[in-house]
XYZ file of C-alpha atoms in Angstrom:
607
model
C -111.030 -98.219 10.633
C -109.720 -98.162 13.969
C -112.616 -99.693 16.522
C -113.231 -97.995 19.720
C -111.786 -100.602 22.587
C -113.920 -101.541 25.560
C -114.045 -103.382 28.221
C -117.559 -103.236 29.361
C -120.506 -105.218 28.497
C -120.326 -108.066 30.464
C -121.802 -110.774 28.423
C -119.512 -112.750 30.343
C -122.202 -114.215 32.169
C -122.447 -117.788 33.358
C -119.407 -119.318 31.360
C -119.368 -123.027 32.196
C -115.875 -124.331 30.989
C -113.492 -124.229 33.117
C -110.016 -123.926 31.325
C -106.787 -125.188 32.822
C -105.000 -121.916 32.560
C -105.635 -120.951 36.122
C -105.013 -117.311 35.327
C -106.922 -114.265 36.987
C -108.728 -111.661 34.583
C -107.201 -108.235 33.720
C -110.322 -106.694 34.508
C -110.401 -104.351 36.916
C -113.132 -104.966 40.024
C -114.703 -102.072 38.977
C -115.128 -102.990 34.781
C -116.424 -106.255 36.519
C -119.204 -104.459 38.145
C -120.236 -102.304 34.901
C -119.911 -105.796 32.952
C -122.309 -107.457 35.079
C -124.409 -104.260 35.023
C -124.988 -103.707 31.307
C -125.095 -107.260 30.949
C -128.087 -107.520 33.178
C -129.670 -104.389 31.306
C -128.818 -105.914 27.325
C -129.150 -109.992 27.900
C -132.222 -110.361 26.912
C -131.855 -108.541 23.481
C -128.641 -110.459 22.404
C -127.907 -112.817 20.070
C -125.427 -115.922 19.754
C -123.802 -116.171 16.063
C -121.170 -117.518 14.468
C -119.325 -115.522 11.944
C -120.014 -116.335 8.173
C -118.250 -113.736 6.963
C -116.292 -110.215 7.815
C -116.498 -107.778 4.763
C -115.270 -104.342 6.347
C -117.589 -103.299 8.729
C -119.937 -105.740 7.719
C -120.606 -108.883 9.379
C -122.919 -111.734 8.640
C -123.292 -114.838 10.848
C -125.699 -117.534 11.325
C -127.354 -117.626 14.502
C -128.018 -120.153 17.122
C -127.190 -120.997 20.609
C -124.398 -122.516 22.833
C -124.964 -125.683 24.648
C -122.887 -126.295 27.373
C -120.978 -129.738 27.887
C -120.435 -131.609 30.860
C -117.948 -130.776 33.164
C -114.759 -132.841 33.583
C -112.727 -132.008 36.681
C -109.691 -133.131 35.275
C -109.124 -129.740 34.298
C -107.480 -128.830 30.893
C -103.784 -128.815 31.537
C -101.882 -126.803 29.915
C -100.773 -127.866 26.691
C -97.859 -128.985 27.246
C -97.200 -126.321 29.185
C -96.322 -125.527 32.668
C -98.711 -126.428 35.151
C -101.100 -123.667 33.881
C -104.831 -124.416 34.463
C -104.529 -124.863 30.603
C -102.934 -127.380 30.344
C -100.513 -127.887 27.494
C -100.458 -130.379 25.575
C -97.976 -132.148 26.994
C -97.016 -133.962 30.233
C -97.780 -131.442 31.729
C -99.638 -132.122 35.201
C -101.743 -129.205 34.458
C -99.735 -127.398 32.300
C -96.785 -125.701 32.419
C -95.920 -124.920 29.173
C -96.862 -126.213 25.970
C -94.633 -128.243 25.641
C -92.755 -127.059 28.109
C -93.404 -125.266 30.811
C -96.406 -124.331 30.035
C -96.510 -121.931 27.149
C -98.851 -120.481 28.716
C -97.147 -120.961 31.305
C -96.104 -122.666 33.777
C -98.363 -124.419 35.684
C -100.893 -121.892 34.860
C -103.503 -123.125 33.373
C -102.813 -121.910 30.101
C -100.642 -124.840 28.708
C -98.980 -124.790 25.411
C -98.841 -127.663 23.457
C -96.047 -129.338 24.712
C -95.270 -129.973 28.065
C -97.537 -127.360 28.943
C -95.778 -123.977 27.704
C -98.446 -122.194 29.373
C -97.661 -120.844 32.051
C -96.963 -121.798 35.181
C -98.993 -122.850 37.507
C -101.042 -120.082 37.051
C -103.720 -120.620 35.350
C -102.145 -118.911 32.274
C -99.196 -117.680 33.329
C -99.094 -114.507 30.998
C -97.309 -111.577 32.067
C -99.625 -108.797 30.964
C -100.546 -106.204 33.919
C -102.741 -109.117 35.187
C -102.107 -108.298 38.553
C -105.357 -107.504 39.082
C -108.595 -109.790 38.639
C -109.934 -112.860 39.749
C -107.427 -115.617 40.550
C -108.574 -118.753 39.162
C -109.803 -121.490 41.125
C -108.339 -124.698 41.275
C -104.770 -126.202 40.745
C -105.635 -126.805 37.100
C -104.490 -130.763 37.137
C -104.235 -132.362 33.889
C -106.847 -133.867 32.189
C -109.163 -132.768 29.542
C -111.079 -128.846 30.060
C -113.828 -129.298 32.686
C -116.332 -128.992 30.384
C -116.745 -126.486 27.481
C -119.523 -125.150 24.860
C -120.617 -125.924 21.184
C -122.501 -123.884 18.887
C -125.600 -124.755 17.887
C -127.065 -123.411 14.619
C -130.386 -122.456 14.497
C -131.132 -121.646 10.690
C -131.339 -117.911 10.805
C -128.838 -115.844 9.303
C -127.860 -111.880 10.382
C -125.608 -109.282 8.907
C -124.823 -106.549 11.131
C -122.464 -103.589 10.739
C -120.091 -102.329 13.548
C -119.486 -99.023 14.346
C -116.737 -96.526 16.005
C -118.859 -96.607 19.398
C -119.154 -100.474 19.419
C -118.160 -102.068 22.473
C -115.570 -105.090 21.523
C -114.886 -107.696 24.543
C -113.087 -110.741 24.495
C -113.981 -112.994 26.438
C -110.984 -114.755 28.289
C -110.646 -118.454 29.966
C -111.078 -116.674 33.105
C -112.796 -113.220 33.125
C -112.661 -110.773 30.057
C -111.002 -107.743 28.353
C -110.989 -105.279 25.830
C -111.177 -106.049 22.124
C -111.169 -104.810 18.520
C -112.850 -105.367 15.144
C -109.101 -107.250 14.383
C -110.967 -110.127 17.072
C -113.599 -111.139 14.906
C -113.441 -113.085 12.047
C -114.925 -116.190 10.399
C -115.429 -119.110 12.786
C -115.783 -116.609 15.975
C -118.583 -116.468 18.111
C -120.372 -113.828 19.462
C -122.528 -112.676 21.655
C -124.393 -109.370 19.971
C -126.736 -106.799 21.112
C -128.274 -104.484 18.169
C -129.721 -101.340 17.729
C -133.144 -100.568 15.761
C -130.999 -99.808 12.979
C -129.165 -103.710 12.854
C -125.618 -101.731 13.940
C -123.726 -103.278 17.344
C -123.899 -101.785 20.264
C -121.884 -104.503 22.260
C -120.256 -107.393 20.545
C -118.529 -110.113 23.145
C -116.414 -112.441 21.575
C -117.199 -116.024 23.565
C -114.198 -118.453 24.309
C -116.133 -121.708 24.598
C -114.128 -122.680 26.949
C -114.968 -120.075 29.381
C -115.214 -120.080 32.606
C -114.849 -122.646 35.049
C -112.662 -121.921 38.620
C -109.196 -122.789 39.570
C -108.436 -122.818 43.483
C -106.488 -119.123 43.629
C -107.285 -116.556 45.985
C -109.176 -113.374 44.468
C -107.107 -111.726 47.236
C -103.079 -111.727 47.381
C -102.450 -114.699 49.487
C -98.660 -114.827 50.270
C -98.667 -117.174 52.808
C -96.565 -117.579 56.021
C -92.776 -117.050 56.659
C -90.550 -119.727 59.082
C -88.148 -116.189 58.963
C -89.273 -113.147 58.179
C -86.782 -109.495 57.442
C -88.544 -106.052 57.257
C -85.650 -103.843 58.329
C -82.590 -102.933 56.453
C -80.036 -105.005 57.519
C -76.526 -106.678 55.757
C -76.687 -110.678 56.674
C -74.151 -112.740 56.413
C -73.862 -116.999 56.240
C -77.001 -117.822 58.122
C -79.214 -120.957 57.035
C -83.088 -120.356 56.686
C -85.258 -123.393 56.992
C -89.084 -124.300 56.678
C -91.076 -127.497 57.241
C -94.346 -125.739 57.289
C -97.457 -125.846 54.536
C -98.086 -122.755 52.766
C -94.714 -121.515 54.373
C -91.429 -119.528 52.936
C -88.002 -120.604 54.245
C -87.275 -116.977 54.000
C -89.308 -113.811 53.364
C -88.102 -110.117 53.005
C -90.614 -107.987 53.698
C -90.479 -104.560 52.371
C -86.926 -103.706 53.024
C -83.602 -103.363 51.441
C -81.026 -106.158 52.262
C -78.140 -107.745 51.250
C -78.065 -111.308 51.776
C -74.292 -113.022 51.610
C -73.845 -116.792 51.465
C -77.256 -117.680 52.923
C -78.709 -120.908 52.681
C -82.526 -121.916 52.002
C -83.380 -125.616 52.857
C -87.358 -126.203 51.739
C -87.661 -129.614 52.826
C -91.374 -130.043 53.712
C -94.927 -128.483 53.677
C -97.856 -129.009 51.635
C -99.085 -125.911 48.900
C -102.578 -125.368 49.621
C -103.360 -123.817 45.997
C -100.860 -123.928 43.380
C -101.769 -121.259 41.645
C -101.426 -118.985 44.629
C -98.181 -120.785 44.638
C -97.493 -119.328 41.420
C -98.976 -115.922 41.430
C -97.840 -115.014 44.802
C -94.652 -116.786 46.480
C -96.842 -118.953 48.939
C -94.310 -122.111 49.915
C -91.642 -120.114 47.509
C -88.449 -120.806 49.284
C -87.473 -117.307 49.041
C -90.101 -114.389 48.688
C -89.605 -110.752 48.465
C -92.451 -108.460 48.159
C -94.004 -105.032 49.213
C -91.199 -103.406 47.598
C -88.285 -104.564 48.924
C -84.787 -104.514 47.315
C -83.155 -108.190 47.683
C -79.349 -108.445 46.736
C -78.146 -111.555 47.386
C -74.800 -113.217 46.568
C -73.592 -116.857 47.108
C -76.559 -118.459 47.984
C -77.878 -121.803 47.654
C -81.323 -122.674 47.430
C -82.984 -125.925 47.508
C -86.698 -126.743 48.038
C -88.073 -130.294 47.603
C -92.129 -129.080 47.631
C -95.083 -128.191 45.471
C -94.982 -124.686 44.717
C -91.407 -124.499 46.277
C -90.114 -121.939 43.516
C -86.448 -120.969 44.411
C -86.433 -117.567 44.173
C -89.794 -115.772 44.390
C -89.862 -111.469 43.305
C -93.213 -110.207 43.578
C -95.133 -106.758 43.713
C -94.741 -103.780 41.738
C -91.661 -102.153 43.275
C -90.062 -105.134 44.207
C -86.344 -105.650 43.002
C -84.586 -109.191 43.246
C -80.800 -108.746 42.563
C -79.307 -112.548 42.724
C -75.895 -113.325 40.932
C -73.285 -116.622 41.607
C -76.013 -118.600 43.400
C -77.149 -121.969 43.255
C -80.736 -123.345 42.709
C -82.381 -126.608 42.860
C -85.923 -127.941 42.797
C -87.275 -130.957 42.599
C -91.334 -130.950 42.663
C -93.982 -129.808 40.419
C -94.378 -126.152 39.938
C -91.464 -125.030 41.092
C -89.505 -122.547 39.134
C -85.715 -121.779 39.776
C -86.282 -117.699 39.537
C -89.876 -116.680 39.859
C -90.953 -113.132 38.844
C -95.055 -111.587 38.735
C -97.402 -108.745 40.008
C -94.924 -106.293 38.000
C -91.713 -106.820 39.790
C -87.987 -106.666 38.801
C -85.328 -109.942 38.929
C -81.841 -109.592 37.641
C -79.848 -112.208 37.542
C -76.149 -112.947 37.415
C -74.144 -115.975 36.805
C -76.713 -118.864 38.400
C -76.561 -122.155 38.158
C -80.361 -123.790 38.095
C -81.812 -126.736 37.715
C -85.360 -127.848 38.137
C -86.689 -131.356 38.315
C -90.432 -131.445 38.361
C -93.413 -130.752 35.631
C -94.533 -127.229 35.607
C -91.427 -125.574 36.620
C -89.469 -123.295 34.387
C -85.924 -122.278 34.966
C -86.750 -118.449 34.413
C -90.636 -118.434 35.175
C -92.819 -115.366 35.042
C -96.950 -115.716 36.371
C -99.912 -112.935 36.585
C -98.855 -109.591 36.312
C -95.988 -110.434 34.830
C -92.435 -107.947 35.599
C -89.362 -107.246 34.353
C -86.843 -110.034 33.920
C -82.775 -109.532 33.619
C -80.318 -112.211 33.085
C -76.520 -113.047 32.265
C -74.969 -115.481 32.045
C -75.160 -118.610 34.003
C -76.911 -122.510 33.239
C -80.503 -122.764 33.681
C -81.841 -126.528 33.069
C -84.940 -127.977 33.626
C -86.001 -131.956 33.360
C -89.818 -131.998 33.540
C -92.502 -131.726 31.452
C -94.519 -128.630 30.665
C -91.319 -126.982 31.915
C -89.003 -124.795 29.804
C -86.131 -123.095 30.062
C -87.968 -119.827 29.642
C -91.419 -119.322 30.801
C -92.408 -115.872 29.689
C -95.289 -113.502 30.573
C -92.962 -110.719 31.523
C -90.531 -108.905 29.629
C -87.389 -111.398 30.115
C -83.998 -110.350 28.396
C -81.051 -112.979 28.963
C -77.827 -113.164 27.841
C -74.673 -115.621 27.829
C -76.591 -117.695 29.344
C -77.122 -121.934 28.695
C -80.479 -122.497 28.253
C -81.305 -126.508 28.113
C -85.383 -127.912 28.303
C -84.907 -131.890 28.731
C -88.658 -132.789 27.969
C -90.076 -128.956 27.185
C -89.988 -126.455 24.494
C -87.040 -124.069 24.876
C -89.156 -121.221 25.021
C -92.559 -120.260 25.275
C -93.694 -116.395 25.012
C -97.502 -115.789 26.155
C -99.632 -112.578 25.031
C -98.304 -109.170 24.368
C -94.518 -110.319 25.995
C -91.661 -110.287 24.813
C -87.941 -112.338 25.150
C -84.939 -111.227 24.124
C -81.984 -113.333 23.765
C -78.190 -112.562 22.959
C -75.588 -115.038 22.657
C -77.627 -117.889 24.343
C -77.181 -121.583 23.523
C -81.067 -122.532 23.797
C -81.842 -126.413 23.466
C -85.345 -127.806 23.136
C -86.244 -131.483 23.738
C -90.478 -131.696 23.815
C -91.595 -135.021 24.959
C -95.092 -135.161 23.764
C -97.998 -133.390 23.595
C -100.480 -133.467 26.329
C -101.785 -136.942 26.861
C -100.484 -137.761 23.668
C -102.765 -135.404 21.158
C -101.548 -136.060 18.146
C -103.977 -132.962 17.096
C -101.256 -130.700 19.188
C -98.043 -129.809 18.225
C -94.583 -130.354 18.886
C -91.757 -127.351 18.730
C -89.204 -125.911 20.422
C -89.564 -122.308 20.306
C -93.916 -121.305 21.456
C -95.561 -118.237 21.159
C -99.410 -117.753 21.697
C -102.321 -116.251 23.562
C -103.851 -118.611 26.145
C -107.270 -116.651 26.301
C -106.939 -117.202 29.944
C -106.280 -113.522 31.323
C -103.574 -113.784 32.408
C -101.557 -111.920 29.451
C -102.522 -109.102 27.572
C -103.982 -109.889 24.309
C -101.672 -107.999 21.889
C -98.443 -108.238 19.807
C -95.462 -110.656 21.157
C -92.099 -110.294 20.709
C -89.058 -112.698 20.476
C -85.400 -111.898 19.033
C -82.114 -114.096 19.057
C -78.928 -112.758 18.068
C -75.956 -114.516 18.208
C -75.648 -117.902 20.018
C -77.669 -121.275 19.235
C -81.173 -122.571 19.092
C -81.253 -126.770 18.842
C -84.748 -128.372 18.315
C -84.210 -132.047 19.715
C -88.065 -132.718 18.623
C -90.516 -131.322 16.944
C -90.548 -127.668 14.585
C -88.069 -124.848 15.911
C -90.930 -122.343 16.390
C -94.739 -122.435 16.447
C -96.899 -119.471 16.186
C -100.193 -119.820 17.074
C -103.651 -117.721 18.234
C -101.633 -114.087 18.481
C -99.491 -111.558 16.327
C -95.992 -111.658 17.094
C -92.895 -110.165 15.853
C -89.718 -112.364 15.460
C -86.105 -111.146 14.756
C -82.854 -113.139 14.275
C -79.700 -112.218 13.514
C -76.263 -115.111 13.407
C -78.257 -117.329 15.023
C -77.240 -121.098 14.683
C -80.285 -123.236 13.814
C -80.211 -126.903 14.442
C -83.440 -128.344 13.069
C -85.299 -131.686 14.479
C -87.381 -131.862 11.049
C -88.153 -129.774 8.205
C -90.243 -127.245 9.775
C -88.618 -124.001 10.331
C -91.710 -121.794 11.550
C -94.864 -122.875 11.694
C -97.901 -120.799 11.921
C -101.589 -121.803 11.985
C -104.997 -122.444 13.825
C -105.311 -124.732 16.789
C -107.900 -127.257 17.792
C -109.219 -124.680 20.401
C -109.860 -127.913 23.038
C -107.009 -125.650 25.211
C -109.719 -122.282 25.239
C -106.615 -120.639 22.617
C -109.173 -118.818 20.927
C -112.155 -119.987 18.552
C -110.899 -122.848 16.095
C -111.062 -121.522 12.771
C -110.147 -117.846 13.794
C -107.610 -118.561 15.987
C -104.282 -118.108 13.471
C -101.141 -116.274 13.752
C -99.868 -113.315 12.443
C -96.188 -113.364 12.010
C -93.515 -110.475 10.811
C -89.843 -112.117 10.000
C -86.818 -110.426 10.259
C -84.153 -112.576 9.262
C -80.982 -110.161 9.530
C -77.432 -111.801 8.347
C -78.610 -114.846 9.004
C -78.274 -118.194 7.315
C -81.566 -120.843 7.992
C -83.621 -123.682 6.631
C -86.789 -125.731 6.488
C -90.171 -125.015 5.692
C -92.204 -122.395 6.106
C -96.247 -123.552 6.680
C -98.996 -120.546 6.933
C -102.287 -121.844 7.054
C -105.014 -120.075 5.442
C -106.635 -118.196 8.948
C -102.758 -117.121 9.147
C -100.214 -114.502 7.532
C -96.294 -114.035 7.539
C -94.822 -111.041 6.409
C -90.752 -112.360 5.928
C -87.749 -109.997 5.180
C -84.490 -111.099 4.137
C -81.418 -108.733 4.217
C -78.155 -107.836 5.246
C -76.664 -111.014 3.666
C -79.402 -113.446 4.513
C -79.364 -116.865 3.538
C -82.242 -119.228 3.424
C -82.736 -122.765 2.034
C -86.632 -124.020 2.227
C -89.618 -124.047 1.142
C -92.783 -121.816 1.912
C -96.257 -123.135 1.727
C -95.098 -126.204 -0.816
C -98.436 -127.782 -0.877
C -100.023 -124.237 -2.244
C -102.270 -123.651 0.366
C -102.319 -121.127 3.181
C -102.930 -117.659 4.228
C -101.039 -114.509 2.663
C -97.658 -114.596 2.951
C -95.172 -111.350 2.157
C -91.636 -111.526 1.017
C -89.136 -109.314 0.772
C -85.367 -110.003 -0.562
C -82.557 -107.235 -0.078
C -79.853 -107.405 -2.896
C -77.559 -108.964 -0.193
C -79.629 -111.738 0.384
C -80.233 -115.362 -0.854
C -83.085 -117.605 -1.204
C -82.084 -121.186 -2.419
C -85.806 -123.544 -3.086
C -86.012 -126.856 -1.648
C -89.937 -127.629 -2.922
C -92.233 -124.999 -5.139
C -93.149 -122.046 -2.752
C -96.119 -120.132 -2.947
C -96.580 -116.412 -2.140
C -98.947 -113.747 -1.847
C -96.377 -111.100 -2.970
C -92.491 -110.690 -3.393
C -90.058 -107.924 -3.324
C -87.264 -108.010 -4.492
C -84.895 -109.594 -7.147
C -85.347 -113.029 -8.380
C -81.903 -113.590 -9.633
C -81.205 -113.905 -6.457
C -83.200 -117.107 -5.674
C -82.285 -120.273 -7.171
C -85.041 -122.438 -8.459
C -83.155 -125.540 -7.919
C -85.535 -127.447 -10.037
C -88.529 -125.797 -8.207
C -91.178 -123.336 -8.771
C -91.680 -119.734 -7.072
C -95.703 -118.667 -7.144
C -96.557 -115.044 -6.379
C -99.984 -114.801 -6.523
C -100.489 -117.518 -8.058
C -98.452 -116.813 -11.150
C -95.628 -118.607 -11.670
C -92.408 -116.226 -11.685
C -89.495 -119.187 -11.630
């Protein structure tokens, strides 16, 4: 049954955790105002539960209430991730990626588990068409979440039944958005308001760690500009400087321009709020915005200061054309090429570097873009700061791709990266503050919860090129759906884990522990790989083999975990390294060798 989606219902009322991923809401000011509206009208007949179990359309939960925890202004961090407001479970100051830049983001706020994967600064740095919504509040340090909520049973049990006019909302970080019947499942809980007859009218899924502010402007807040360009105009070898807080080197305004040989010297000036920083250029040493077309050859761009992003696009409209340029940065949250509110950056042939935590090489914030680039070295050194910070939808190819203390990659929400010919390398530090509860990877993709990105399916693909995991598992899946594809990729594994996909602790806000899984689809295409494959059991893989595929691992070897689909062309090859089990297979098995193992299908032995 396909549920009706809806953003209303606003049972989004007085959330008290704030969550590191400093990202705004994707709710509209207008959905906000209905929310609050019909949450006034139904508050006192709901109920707080926490799913039992989902049978169809069927739902039974106990009920009881949510007590709300102390706050702790440290803020979450992102796990590992950028700066994000969410904090990752790394280094990150506050979350750039997990484990990198923040996978969910940079600095955002939403932090992956690494170095903060989450986002950048931005509270959760997911692409999504998050332009619009609240900004969060706060810079989103480090630290644990200000504060959060536990579930309280009271004794009582319900069972309820949803219906096609039931109003699913999901309740984000920061803000809330629309949701479906595929949101709720055992673990969750909700916030319910029933008819005479015991069917929904209004079911909010809580994130316990709700709520909470993170320091950015509900209004675009750009900044100022030491040198500002809103005519056309061709410019040749001139030097922009600035020294001021809250203050671009450079700004283009609006205009189309070609920029030739220019240099951009950021040396000094204090970012008021980082996560205006990263949403909207402020202390950026470059901005372009309102539209304008930037093309811009030979430059070199340094900044040396918070929020001092090298190249900042923002604003739907807004095109950044950059190739054989040079860009350095050396402070927290401070990406090389910057890209949200929906614009465009394509870039050729760069050479960037970035030194401080929170501060992705290719970095993408609320509202998210598009995302073009060949060739060229991108590098980064701090934590919660990978190569690739995505909440856009980033394609790059030919291009040297190197994380010295970050994931590789992280992917946020319904985003996607595509990568051809890249040599990626992924060198995670640790996981924020040292959680051994987190996890350690190279390649992140999740859903923050913060806002920020569009709950929905995520993408990543890799043909050709490399992908080295220095630390850690080469890719971990975790609170979202995502589709993977690889094809003649070279693998160079840190452990045994190839993929792993499963629950999280939930101390981040990445949905409610227990219900918070992945859901993975596989396309291996003429591609050799090995290690492990681990599903938990609030988790499913569907994996297909073909076209020549060659893998060497094991899947689920201790026999526990969630259902997990295989398929195995003709062409393809399947060589055990420990007893696998499987929900289902299709396909020949003559053409997997045991090896002295056991294949389980079902839970029927088959080799």
């Amino acid at each position: 049954m396909k549920w009706k989606k809806l953003v209303t219902l606003g049972c989004v009322v007085v959330m008290t955790v704030s969550s590191v991923t400093a990202c705004g809401s994707n709710t509209t000011e207008n959905q906000m105002v209905e929310a609050t509206e019909q949450s006034e009208e139904n508050q006192s007949d709901s109920v707080i539960v926490q799913v039992t179990a989902v049978e169809g359309d069927q739902i039974t939960a106990d009920v009881g209430t949510l007590t709300t925890a102390s706050a702790d202004a440290s803020g979450n961090g992102a796990p590992g991730g950028e700066n994000s407001g969410n904090g990752a479970p790394g280094d990150a100051p506050g979350g750039d990626a997990p484990g990198g830049e923040a996978p969910g983001g940079d600095n955002s706020g939403n932090g992956v588990p690494g170095d903060a994967p989450s986002g950048d600064n931005s509270g959760n740095g997911a692409p999504g068409d998050a332009p619009s919504g609240d900004a969060p509040s706060g810079d989103a340090p480090s630290g644990q979440m200000p504060g959060g909520s536990s579930f309280e049973i009271s004794g009582e049990s319900i069972t309820f039944t949803l219906t096609d006019d039931t109003a699913i909302t999901l309740e984000y970080l920061q803000g809330s958005g629309e949701g479906t019947a595929d949101d709720i499942a055992v673990g969750s809980v909700l916030e319910v308001v029933l008819d005479e007859d015991n069917q929904a009218v209004s079911v909010t899924v809580r994130n316990l760690n709700a709520g909470g502010g993170f320091g950015g402007s509900s209004e675009v807040t750009n900044g100022t500009s030491a040198n500002t360009i809103t005519e056309d105009t061709e410019v040749d070898g001139e030097t922009y400087t600035s020294t001021g807080d809250d203050e671009n080197a450079l700004r283009v305004d609006g205009a189309t321009v070609t920029l030739k040989d220019i240099t951009i010297e950021k040396t000094a000036g204090a970012s008021s709020n980082t996560e205006d920083g990263d949403f909207y250029g402020q202390n950026a040493g470059l901005l372009v915005l309102n539209g304008a077309t930037a093309t811009i050859t030979g430059a070199t761009v340094n900044t040396s200061v918070t929020n001092g992003n090298g190249v900042f696009s923002y604003g739907e409209g807004t095109v950044v054309n950059i190739s054989d340029s040079t860009i350095r940065t050396t402070e927290n949250n401070s990406g090389g090429i910057q890209t949200t509110g929906g614009s465009t950056m394509n870039a050729t042939n760069l050479d960037v570097e970035t030194q401080g935590n929170s501060a992705a090489a290719i970095r993408s914030d609320r509202g998210g873009g598009t995302v073009n680039v060949d060739g060229g070295s991108y590098v980064t050194n701090g934590t919660g700061s990978p190569a690739i910070y995505c909440t856009a939808d980033i394609s790059v190819s030919d291009a040297t791709l190197t994380a010295n203390a970050s994931e590789g990659v992280v992917v946020e929400g319904k985003n996607s990266v595509a990568l051809t010919d890249c040599d990626v390398t992924g060198n995670m530090s640790n996981t924020y503050n040292g959680d051994s509860d987190e996890n350690i990877h190279c390649i992140m993709i999740y859903q923050s919860m913060s806002g920020d990105a569009d709950v929905g399916e995520a993408t990543f693909s890799a043909e050709g090129g490399s992908i080295t995991a220095k630390t850690g598992d080469m890719f971990y899946i975790t609170n979202t759906d995502c589709e993977i594809t690889l094809k003649d990729v070279a693998f160079t594994l840190a452990n045994d884990v190839f993929l792993r996909v499963e629950g999280n602790s939930s101390s981040r806000g990445w949905g409610t522990e227990g219900a918070n899984g992945g859901d993975v689809t596989l396309t291996a295409d003429s591609q050799e790989f090995t290690g492990n494959i681990l599903v938990d059991e609030i988790s499913s893989m569907v994996l297909t083999m073909k076209n020549g595929t060659s893998y060497e691992g094991a899947i689920n070897p201790d026999g526990d975990g969630g259902t997990v689909d295989v398929t195995l062309d003709d062409n393809s090859t399947w060589t055990l390294t420990g007893d696998s089990y499987i929900t289902s297979f299709d396909g020949d098995t003559s053409n997997i060798t045991a090896n002295g193992y056991h294949l389980y299908v079902n839970g029927e032995q088959v080799l």
